Coordinates of C-alpha atoms in Angstrom, one line a residue:
Chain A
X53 CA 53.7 -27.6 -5.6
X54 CA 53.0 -28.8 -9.0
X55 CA 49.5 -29.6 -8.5
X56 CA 49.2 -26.1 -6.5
X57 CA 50.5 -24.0 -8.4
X58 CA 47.6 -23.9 -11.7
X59 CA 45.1 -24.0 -9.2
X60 CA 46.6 -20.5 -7.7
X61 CA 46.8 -19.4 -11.5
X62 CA 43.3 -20.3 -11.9
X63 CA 42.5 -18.3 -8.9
X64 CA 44.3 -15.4 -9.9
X65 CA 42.4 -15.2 -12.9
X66 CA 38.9 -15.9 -11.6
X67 CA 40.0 -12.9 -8.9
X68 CA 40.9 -10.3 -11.9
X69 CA 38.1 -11.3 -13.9
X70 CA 36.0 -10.4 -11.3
X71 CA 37.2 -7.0 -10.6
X72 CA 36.7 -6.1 -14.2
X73 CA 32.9 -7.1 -13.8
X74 CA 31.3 -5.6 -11.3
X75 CA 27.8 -6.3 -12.8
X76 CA 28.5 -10.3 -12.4
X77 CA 28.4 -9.4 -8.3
X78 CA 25.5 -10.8 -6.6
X79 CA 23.0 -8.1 -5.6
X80 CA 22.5 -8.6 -0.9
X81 CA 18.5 -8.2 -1.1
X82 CA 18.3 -8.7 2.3
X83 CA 15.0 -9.8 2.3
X84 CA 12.9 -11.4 5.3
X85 CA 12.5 -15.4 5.2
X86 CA 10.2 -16.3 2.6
X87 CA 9.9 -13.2 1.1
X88 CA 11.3 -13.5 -3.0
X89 CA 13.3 -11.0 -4.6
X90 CA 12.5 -9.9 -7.6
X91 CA 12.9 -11.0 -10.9
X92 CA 15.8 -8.4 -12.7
X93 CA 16.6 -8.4 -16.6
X94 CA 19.3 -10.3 -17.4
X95 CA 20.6 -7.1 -19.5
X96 CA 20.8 -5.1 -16.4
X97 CA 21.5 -6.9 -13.5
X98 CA 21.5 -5.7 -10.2
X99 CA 24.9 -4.2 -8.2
X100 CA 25.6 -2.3 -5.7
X101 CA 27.7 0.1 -7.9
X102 CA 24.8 0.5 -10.1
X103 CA 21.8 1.0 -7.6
X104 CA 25.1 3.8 -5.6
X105 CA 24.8 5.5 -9.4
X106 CA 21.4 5.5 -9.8
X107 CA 20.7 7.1 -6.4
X108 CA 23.0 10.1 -7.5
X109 CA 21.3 10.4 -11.1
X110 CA 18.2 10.2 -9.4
X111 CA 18.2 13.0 -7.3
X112 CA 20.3 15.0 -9.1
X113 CA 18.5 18.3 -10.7
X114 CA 21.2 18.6 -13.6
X115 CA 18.4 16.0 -15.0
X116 CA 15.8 18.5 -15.8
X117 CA 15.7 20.9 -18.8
X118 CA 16.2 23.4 -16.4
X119 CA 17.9 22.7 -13.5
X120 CA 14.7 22.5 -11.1
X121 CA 13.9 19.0 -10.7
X122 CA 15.1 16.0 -10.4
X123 CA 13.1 12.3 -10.2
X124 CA 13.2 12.6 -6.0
X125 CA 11.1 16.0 -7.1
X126 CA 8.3 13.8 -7.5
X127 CA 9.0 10.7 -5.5
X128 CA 10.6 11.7 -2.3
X129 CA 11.8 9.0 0.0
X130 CA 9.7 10.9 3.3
X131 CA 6.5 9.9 1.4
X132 CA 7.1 6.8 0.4
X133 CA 8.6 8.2 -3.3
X134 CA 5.3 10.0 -4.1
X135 CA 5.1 14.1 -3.4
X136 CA 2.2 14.4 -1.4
X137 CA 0.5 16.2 -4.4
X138 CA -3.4 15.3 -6.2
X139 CA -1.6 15.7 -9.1
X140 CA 2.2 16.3 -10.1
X141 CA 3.9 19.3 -10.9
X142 CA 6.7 19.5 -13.8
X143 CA 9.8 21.2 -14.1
X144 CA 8.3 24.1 -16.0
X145 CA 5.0 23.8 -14.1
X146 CA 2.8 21.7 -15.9
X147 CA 0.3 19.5 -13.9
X148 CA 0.4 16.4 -14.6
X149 CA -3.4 14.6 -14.6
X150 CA -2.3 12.1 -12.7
X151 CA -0.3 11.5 -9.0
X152 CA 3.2 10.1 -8.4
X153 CA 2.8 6.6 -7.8
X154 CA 5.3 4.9 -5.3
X155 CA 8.6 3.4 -6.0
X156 CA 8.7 1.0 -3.6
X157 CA 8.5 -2.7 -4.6
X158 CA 8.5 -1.5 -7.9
X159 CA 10.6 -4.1 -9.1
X160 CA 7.8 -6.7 -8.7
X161 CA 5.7 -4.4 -10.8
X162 CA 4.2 -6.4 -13.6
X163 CA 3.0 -3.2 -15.5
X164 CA 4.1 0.7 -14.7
X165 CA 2.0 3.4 -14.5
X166 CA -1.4 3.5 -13.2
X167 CA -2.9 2.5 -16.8
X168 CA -0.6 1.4 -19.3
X169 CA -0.9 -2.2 -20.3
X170 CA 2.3 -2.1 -22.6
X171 CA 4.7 -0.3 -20.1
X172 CA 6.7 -3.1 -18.5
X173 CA 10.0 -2.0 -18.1
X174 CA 11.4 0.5 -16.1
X175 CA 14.2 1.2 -18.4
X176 CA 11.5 2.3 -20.9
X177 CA 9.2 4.4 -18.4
X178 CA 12.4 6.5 -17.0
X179 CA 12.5 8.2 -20.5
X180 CA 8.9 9.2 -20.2
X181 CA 9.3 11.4 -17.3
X182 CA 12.8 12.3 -18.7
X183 CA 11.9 13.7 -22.4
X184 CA 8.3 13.3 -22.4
X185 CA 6.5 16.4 -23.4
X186 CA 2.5 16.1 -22.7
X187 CA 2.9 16.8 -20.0
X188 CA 6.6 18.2 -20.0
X189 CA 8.4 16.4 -16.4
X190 CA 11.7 16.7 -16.5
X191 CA 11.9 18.5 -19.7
X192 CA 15.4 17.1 -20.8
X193 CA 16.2 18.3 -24.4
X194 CA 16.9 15.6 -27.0
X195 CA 20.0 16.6 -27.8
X196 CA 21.3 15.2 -24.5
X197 CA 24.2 18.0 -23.7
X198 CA 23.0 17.3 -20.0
X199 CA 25.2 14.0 -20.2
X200 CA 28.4 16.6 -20.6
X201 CA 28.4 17.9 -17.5
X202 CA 27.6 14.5 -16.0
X203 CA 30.7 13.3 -17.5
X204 CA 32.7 16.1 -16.7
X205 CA 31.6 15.5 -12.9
X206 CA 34.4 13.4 -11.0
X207 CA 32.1 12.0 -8.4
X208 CA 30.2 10.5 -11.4
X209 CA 33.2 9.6 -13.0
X210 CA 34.1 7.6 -10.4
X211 CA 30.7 6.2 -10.2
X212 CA 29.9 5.1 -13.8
X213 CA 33.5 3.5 -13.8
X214 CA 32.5 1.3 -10.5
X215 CA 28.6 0.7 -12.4
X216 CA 29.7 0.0 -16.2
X217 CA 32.6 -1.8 -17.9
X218 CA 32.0 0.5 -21.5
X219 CA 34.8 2.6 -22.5
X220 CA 32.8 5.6 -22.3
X221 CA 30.2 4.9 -19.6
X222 CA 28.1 8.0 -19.3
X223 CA 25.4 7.4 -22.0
X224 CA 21.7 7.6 -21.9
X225 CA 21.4 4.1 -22.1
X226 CA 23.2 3.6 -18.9
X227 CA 21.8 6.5 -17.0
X228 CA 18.0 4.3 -17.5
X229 CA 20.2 1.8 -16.8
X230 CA 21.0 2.9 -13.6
X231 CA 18.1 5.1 -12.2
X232 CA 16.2 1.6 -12.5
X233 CA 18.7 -0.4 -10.7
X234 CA 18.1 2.1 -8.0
X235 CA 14.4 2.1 -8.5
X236 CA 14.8 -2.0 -7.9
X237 CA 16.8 -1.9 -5.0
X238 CA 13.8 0.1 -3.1
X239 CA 12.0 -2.6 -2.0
X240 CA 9.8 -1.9 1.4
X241 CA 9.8 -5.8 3.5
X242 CA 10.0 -4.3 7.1
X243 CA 7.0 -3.1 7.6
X244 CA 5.4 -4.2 11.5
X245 CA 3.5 -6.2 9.6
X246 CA 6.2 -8.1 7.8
X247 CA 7.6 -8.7 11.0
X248 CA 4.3 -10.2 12.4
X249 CA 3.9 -12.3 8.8
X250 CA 7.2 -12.9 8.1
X251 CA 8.7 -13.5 11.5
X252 CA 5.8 -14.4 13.3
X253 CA 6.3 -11.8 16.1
X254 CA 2.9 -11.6 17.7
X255 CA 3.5 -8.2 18.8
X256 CA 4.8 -6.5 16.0
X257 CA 1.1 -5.4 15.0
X258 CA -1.8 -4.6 17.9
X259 CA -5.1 -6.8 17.7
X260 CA -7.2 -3.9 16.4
X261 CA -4.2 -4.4 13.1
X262 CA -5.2 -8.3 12.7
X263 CA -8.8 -8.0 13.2
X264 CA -8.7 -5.1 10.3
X265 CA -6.4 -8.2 8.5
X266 CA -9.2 -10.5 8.8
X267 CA -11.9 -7.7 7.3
X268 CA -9.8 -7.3 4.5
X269 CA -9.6 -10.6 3.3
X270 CA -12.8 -11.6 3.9
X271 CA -16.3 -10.9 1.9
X272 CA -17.9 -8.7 1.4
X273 CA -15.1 -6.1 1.6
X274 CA -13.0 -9.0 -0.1
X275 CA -9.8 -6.1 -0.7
X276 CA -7.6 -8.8 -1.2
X277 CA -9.3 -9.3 -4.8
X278 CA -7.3 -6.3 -6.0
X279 CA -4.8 -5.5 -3.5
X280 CA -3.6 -9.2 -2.8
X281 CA -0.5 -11.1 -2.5
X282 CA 2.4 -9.8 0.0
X283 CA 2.8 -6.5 -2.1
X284 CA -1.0 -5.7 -2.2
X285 CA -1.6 -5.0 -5.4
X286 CA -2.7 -7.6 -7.9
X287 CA -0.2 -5.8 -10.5
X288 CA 2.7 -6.9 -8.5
X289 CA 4.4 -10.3 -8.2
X290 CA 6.6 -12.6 -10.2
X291 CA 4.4 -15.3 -10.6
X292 CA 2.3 -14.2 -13.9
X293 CA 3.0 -12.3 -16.8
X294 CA 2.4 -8.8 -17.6
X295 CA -0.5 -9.5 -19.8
X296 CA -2.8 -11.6 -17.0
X297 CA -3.3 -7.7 -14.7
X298 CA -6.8 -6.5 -14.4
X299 CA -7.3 -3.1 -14.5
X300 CA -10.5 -1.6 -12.4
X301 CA -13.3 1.2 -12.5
X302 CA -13.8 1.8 -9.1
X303 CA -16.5 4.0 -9.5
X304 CA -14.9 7.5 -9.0
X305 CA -16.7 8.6 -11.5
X306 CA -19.9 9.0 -14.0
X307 CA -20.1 11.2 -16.3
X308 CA -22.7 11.6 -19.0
X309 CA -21.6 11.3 -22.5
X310 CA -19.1 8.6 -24.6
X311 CA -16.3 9.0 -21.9
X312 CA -17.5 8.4 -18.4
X313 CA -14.2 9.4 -16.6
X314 CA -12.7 13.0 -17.2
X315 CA -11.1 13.4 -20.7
X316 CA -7.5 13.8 -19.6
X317 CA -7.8 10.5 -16.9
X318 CA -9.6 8.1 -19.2
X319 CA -6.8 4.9 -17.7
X320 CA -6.6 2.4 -20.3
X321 CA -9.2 3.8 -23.0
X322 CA -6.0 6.2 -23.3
X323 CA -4.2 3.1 -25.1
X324 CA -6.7 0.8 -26.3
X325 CA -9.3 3.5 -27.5
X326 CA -12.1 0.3 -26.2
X327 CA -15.0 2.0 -24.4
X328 CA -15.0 -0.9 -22.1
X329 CA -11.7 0.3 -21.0
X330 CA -13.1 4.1 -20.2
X331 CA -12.2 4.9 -15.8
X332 CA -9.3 1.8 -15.2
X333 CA -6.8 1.8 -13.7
X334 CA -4.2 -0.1 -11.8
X335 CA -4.3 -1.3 -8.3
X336 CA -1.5 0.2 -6.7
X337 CA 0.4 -1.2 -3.8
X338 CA -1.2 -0.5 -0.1
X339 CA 2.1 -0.7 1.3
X340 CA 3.1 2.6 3.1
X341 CA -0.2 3.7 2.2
X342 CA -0.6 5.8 5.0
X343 CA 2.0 8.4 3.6
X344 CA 0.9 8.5 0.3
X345 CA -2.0 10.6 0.7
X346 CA -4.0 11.7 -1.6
X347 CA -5.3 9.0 -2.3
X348 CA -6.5 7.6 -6.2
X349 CA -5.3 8.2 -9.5
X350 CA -6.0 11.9 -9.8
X351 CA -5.7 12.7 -6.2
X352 CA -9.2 13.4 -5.5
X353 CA -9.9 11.2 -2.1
X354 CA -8.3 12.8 0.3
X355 CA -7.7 10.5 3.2
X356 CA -7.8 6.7 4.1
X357 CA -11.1 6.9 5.7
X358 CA -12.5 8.9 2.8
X359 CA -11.2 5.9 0.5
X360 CA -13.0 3.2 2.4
X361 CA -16.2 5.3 2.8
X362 CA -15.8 5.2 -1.5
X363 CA -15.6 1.4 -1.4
X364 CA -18.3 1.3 1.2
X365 CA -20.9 3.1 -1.0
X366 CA -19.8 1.1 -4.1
X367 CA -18.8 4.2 -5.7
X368 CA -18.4 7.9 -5.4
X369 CA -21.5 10.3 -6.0
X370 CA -20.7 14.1 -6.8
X371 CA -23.5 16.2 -6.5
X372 CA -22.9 18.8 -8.1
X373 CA -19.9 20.7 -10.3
X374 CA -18.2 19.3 -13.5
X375 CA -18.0 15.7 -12.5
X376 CA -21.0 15.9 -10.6
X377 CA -22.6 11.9 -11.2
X378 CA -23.2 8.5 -9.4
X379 CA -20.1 6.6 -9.7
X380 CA -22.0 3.8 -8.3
X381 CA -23.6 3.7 -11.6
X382 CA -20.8 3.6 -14.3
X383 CA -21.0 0.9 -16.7
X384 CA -17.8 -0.1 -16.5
X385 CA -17.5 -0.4 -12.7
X386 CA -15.4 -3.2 -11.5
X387 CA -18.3 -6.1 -10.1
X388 CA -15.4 -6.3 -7.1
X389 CA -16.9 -2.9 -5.8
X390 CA -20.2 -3.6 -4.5
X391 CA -20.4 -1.3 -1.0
X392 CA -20.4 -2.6 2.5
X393 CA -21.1 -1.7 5.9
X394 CA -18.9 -1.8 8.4
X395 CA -19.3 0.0 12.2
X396 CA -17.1 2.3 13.6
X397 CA -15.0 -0.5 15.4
X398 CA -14.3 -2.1 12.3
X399 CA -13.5 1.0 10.1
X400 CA -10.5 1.4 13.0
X401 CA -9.5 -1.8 13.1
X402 CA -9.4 -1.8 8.8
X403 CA -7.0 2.0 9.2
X404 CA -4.7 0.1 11.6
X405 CA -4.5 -3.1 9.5
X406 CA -3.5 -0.2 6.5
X407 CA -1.2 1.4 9.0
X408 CA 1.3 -1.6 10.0
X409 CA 2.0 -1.6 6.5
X410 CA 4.2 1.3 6.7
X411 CA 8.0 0.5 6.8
X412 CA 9.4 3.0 8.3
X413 CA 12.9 2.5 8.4
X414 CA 12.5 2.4 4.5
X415 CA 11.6 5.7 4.9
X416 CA 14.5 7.2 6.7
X417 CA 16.9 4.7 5.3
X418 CA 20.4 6.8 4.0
X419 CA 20.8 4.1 1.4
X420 CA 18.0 5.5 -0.7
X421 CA 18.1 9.1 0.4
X422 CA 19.6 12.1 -1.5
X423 CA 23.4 12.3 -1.7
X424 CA 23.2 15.7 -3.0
X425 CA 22.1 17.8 0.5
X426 CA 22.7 21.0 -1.0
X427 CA 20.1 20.6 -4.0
X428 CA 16.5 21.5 -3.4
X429 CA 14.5 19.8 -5.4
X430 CA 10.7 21.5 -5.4
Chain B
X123 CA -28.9 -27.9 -15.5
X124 CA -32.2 -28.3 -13.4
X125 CA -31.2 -30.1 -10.5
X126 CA -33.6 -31.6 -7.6
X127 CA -32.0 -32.2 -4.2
X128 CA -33.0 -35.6 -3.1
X129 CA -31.9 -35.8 0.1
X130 CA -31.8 -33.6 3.3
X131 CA -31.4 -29.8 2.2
X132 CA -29.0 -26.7 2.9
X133 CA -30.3 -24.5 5.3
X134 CA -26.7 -23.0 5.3
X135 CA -27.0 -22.0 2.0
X136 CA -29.8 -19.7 2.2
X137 CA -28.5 -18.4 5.5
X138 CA -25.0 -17.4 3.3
X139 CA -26.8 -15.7 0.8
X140 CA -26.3 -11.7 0.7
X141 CA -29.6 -9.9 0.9
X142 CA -29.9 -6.4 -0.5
X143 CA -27.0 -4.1 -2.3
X144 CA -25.1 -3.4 0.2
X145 CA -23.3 -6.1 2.9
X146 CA -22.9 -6.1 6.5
X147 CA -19.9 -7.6 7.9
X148 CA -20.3 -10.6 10.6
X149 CA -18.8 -9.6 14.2
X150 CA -15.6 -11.8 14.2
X151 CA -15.3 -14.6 17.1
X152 CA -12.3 -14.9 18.8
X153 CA -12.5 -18.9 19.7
X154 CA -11.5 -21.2 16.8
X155 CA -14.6 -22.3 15.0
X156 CA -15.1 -26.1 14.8
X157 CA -15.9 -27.7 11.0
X158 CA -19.1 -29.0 10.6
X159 CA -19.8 -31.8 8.4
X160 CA -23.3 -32.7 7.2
X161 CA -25.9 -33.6 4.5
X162 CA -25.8 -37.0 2.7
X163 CA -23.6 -38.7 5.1
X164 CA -24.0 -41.2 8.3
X165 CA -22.9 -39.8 11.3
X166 CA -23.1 -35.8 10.4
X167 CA -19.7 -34.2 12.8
X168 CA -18.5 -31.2 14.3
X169 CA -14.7 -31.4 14.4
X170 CA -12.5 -28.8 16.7
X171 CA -9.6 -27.5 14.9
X172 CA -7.2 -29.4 17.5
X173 CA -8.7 -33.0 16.6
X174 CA -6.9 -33.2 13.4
X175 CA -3.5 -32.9 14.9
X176 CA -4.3 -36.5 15.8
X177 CA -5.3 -38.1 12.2
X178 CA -3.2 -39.2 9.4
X179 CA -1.9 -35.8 8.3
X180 CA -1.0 -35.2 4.4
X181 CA 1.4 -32.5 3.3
X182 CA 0.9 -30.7 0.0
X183 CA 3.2 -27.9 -1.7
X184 CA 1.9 -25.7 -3.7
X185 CA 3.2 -22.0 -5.4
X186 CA 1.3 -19.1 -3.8
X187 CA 0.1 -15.8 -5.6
X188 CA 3.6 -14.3 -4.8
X189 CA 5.2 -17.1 -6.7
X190 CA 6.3 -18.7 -3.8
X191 CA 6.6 -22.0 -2.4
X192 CA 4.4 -23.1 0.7
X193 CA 3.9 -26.6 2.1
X194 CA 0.6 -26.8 3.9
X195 CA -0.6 -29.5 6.6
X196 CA -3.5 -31.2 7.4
X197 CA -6.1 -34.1 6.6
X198 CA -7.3 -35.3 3.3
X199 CA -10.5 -33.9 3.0
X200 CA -11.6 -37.3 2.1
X201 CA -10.5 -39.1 5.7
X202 CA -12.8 -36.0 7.1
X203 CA -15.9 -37.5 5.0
X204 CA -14.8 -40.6 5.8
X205 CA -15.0 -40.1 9.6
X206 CA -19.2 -39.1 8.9
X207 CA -19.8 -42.0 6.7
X208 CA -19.9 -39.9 3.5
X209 CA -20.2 -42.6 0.6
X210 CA -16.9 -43.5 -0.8
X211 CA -14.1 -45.6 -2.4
X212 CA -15.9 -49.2 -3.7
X213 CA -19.5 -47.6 -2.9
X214 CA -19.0 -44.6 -4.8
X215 CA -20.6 -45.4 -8.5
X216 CA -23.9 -45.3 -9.8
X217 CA -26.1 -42.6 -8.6
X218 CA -23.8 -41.5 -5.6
X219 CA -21.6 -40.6 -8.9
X220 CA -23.5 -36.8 -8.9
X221 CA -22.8 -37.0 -5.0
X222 CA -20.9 -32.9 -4.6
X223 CA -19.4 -31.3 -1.2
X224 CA -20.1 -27.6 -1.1
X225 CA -17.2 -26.1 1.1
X226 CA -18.3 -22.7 3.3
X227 CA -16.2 -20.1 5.2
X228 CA -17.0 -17.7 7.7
X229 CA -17.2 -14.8 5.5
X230 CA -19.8 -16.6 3.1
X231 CA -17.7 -17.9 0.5
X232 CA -18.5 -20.7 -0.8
X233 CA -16.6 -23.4 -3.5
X234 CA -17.5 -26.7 -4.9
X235 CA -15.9 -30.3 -5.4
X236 CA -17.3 -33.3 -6.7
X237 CA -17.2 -36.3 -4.1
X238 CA -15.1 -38.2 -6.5
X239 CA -12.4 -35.2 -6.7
X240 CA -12.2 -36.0 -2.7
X241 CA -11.8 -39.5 -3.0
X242 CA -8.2 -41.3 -2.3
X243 CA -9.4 -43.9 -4.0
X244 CA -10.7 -42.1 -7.1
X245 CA -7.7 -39.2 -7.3
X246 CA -4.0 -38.7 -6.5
X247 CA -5.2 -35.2 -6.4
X248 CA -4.3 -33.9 -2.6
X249 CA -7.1 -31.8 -1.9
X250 CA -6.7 -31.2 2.6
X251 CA -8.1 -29.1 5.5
X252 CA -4.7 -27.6 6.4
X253 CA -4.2 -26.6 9.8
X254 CA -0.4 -24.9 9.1
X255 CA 1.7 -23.4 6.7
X256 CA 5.5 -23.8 6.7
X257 CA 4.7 -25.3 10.1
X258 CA 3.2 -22.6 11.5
X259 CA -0.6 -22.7 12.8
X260 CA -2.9 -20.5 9.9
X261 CA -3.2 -16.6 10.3
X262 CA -7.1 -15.8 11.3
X263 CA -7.7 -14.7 7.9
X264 CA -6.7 -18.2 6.6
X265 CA -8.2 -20.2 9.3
X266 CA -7.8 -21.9 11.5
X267 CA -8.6 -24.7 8.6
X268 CA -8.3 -23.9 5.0
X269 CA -8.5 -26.2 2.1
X270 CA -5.9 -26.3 -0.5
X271 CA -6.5 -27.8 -3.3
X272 CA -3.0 -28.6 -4.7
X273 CA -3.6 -30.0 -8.2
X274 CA -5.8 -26.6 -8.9
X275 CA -4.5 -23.9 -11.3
X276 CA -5.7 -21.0 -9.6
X277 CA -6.3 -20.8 -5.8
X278 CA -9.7 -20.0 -5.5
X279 CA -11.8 -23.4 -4.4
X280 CA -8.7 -23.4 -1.5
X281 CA -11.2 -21.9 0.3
X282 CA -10.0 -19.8 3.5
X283 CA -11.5 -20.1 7.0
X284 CA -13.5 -22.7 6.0
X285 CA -16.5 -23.5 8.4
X286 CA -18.7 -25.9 7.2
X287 CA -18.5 -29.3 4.3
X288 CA -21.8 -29.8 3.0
X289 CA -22.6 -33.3 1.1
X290 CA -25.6 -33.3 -1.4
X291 CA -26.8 -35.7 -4.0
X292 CA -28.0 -34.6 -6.8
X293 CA -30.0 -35.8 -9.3
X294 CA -31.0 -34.3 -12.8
X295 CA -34.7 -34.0 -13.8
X296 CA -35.9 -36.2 -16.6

């Protein structure tokens, strides 16, 4: 008994220590075999409290200046978190020049945003959306009042007490806080064809799906370049730092003049003011690609055949209009876009390699779908 | 550097280069291709993917793009060479010191090692034709032989669905 009994004490202890710190819980992933989580800041860590929170805050409209909109305005689950739009629409209607980019895997994202090199946490880029003004998203005044009637809600109540240990939970800090968590905990691994890479189940993608595999790792389409590694997108991973991504002109593009891309979608001459840097952008993921359509930064290619007849001529030409120019042509094209051919067979087999990609069940998946059915959020 | 090729030529080479802007892409074949092995060695070989199940087999992990572990299978490339008669281990010196093996897939690509880099007796460097990954036979768009070069920094002389191991001697013009 006397050798039992601190031991039990101990226990005790360790049990009420643990109930008082909910953020010390380890996060279930469930991720396939082989396939890494993601690498989380060690001043947010990931729990299921938090990621529960975040899902509320994030679709919850009371996060717009005027009641309209909420972050699953722009990102809705059904489309892979993207709205199906060229361009996005903000709470007070101002287009946005560029599309929603999609959530998922976002945790492995090395940089956020289709061109900004210094944007690396998603605790930062929430506020963007949130209070930025040009253009206005969310629209969310300054002042933060919104955060009152969050705190005066008792389902959030309950929620921020489960998520945070603070005294008075319901800041902005921990809002960020928690619509990221969420944003982490969306990660798309169940695709048919991680079930035919991870698992190795021959039939989870058809041949005409492997042969378009093959294509897109091999020359002279040589996708992979760009849109490698099990996320597709050479932005993505945990293996290099933020400052090693490449950013690419794919040739949408040639304008005459100083700025070769239209003046509100100049990617990462926005930041850097370098003319080198004038029509790149990031290489998103291709997962779920085939529900993100549009396709592009701005929206302009409308489907996935369109985008691989882009990449096939080595660049857009527009004939005539405002942006009328040979993309093929712009100086600061990426030398990883240098046109193909490919035959009918093999465009079909390259669309169904892009089509097992999509995870479905990610898609429909309650755990990351709106808890507020009576809201409408467009 | 001007360099002369003193011994037999590349016809492959040629044959890989990309005429004109804009690229065709090669009908894929659906039977395993066998590597070939030729230029500056004995007894120039054509090995099926199967045969190297019987060699001395060499396991190498390395860290993947994704940051993850993988342990590939295979040969040394160097017991490949050694199998033609490619000149190596006490014989390598002198002139057969600029000695290279130019490494070509399916799709073209092509990647470079010195002989010497090949060489057990030169390196502890495990560079292999790998035949399987976590024990599992390569997808098609890896093989079905890749090399990995395990000591390299970045991945890209692990050259996928590799074809063809081309030795040359070279020798620089006076």
């Amino acid at each position: 008994m006397s050798r039992t009994r601190p031991l039990a004490v101990v226990l005790l202890l360790a049990a009420l220590a643990s109930s008082r710190l909910p953020a010390q819980a380890t996060y279930p992933w469930a991720l396939p075999p082989g396939f890494p989580p993601p690498a989380i800041p060690a001043d947010n860590p990931m729990t299921e409290a938090k990621v529960e929170l975040g899902r509320h805050l994030f679709y919850d409209t009371r996060l717009s200046g005027n009641g309209t909109q909420s972050c699953g305005s722009c990102h809705e689950q059904a489309r892979t978190f993207t709205d199906g739009r060229p361009r996005s629409v903000g709470s007070t209607g101002q287009a946005h020049p560029r599309g929603s980019m999609s959530l998922v895997n976002v945790a492995y994202a090395r940089v956020l945003t289709w061109a900004n090199p210094s944007l690396t946490r998603l605790e930062d880029q929430a506020l963007v959306p949130m209070y930025g003004g040009h253009p206005i998203e969310l629209g969310l005044d300054r002042s933060d009042r919104w955060l009152e009637a969050i705190a005066q809600d008792a389902t959030y109540q309950r929620l921020f007490r489960a998520a945070f240990d603070d005294e008075q939970p319901v800041t902005r800090d921990n809002v960020v806080k928690a619509i990221a968590t969420f944003e982490r905990a969306i990660v798309s691994a169940r695709s048919p064809y991680d079930r035919y890479h991870f698992e190795r189940d021959e039939t989870a993608i058809s041949e005409a799906a492997k042969r378009g595999e093959v294509l897109f790792h091999s020359r002279p389409l040589s996708c992979f370049t760009c849109h490698g590694g099990i996320h597709f997108s050479s932005a993505m991973g945990t293996a290099r730092p933020a400052m090693t991504v490449e950013f690419h002109n794919t040739g949408l593009y040639n304008l005459p003049g100083l700025l070769s891309y239209p003046s509100d979608n100049t990617g990462v001459f926005e930041f850097t003011r370098d003319p080198a840097d004038v029509g790149k952008f990031k290489a998103p993921t291709l997962r779920n690609i085939a529900v993100t359509a549009p396709y592009m930064h701005d929206g302009s290619v409308v489907t996935l055949e369109e985008a691989i007849e882009h990449y096939a001529a080595g660049g857009r030409t527009i004939a005539t209009g405002e942006y009328a120019g040979v993309g093929r042509d712009n100086p600061n094209k990426s030398a990883t876009i240098r046109g193909f051919t490919l035959t009918p067979d093999q465009r079909a087999d390259l669309i169904a390699f892009l089509q097992s990609l999509t995870d479905d069940g990610l898609l429909r998946d309650p755990r990351f779908g709106n808890p507020w059915p009576c809201q409408s959020h467009r | 550097m001007t360099a002369r090729i003193l011994r037999r030529s590349i016809a492959c080479i040629a044959g890989a280069l990309l005429i004109g802007s804009v690229a065709t892409v090669a009908a894929q074949s659906s039977t395993p291709a066998a590597l070939s092995i030729a230029g500056d060695v004995r007894t120039p070989l054509s090995i099926a993917p199967a045969e190297l199940k019987d060699m001395p087999r060499t396991a190498v992990e390395v860290k993947d793009e994704d940051g993850r572990v993988v342990k590939y299978e295979g040969v040394l490339v160097g017991e490949l060479l050694k199998r033609a008669g490619a000149t190596l281990g006490s014989d390598l010196r002198g002139t057969a010191m600029t000695t290279y093996v130019l490494a070509s897939a399916s799709d073209g690509y092509q990647v470079l090692f010195s002989l010497a880099e090949l060489d057990p007796a030169f390196t502890n460097s495990h560079v292999i034709v790998a035949d399987t990954i976590d024990g599992k036979p390569l997808f098609a768009y890896q093989g079905p032989l890749r090399i990995v070069s395990s000591n390299d920094l970045r991945p890209a002389r692990s050259i996928r669905m590799l074809q063809r191991l081309d030795v040359v001697r070279l020798k620089k013009e006076p």
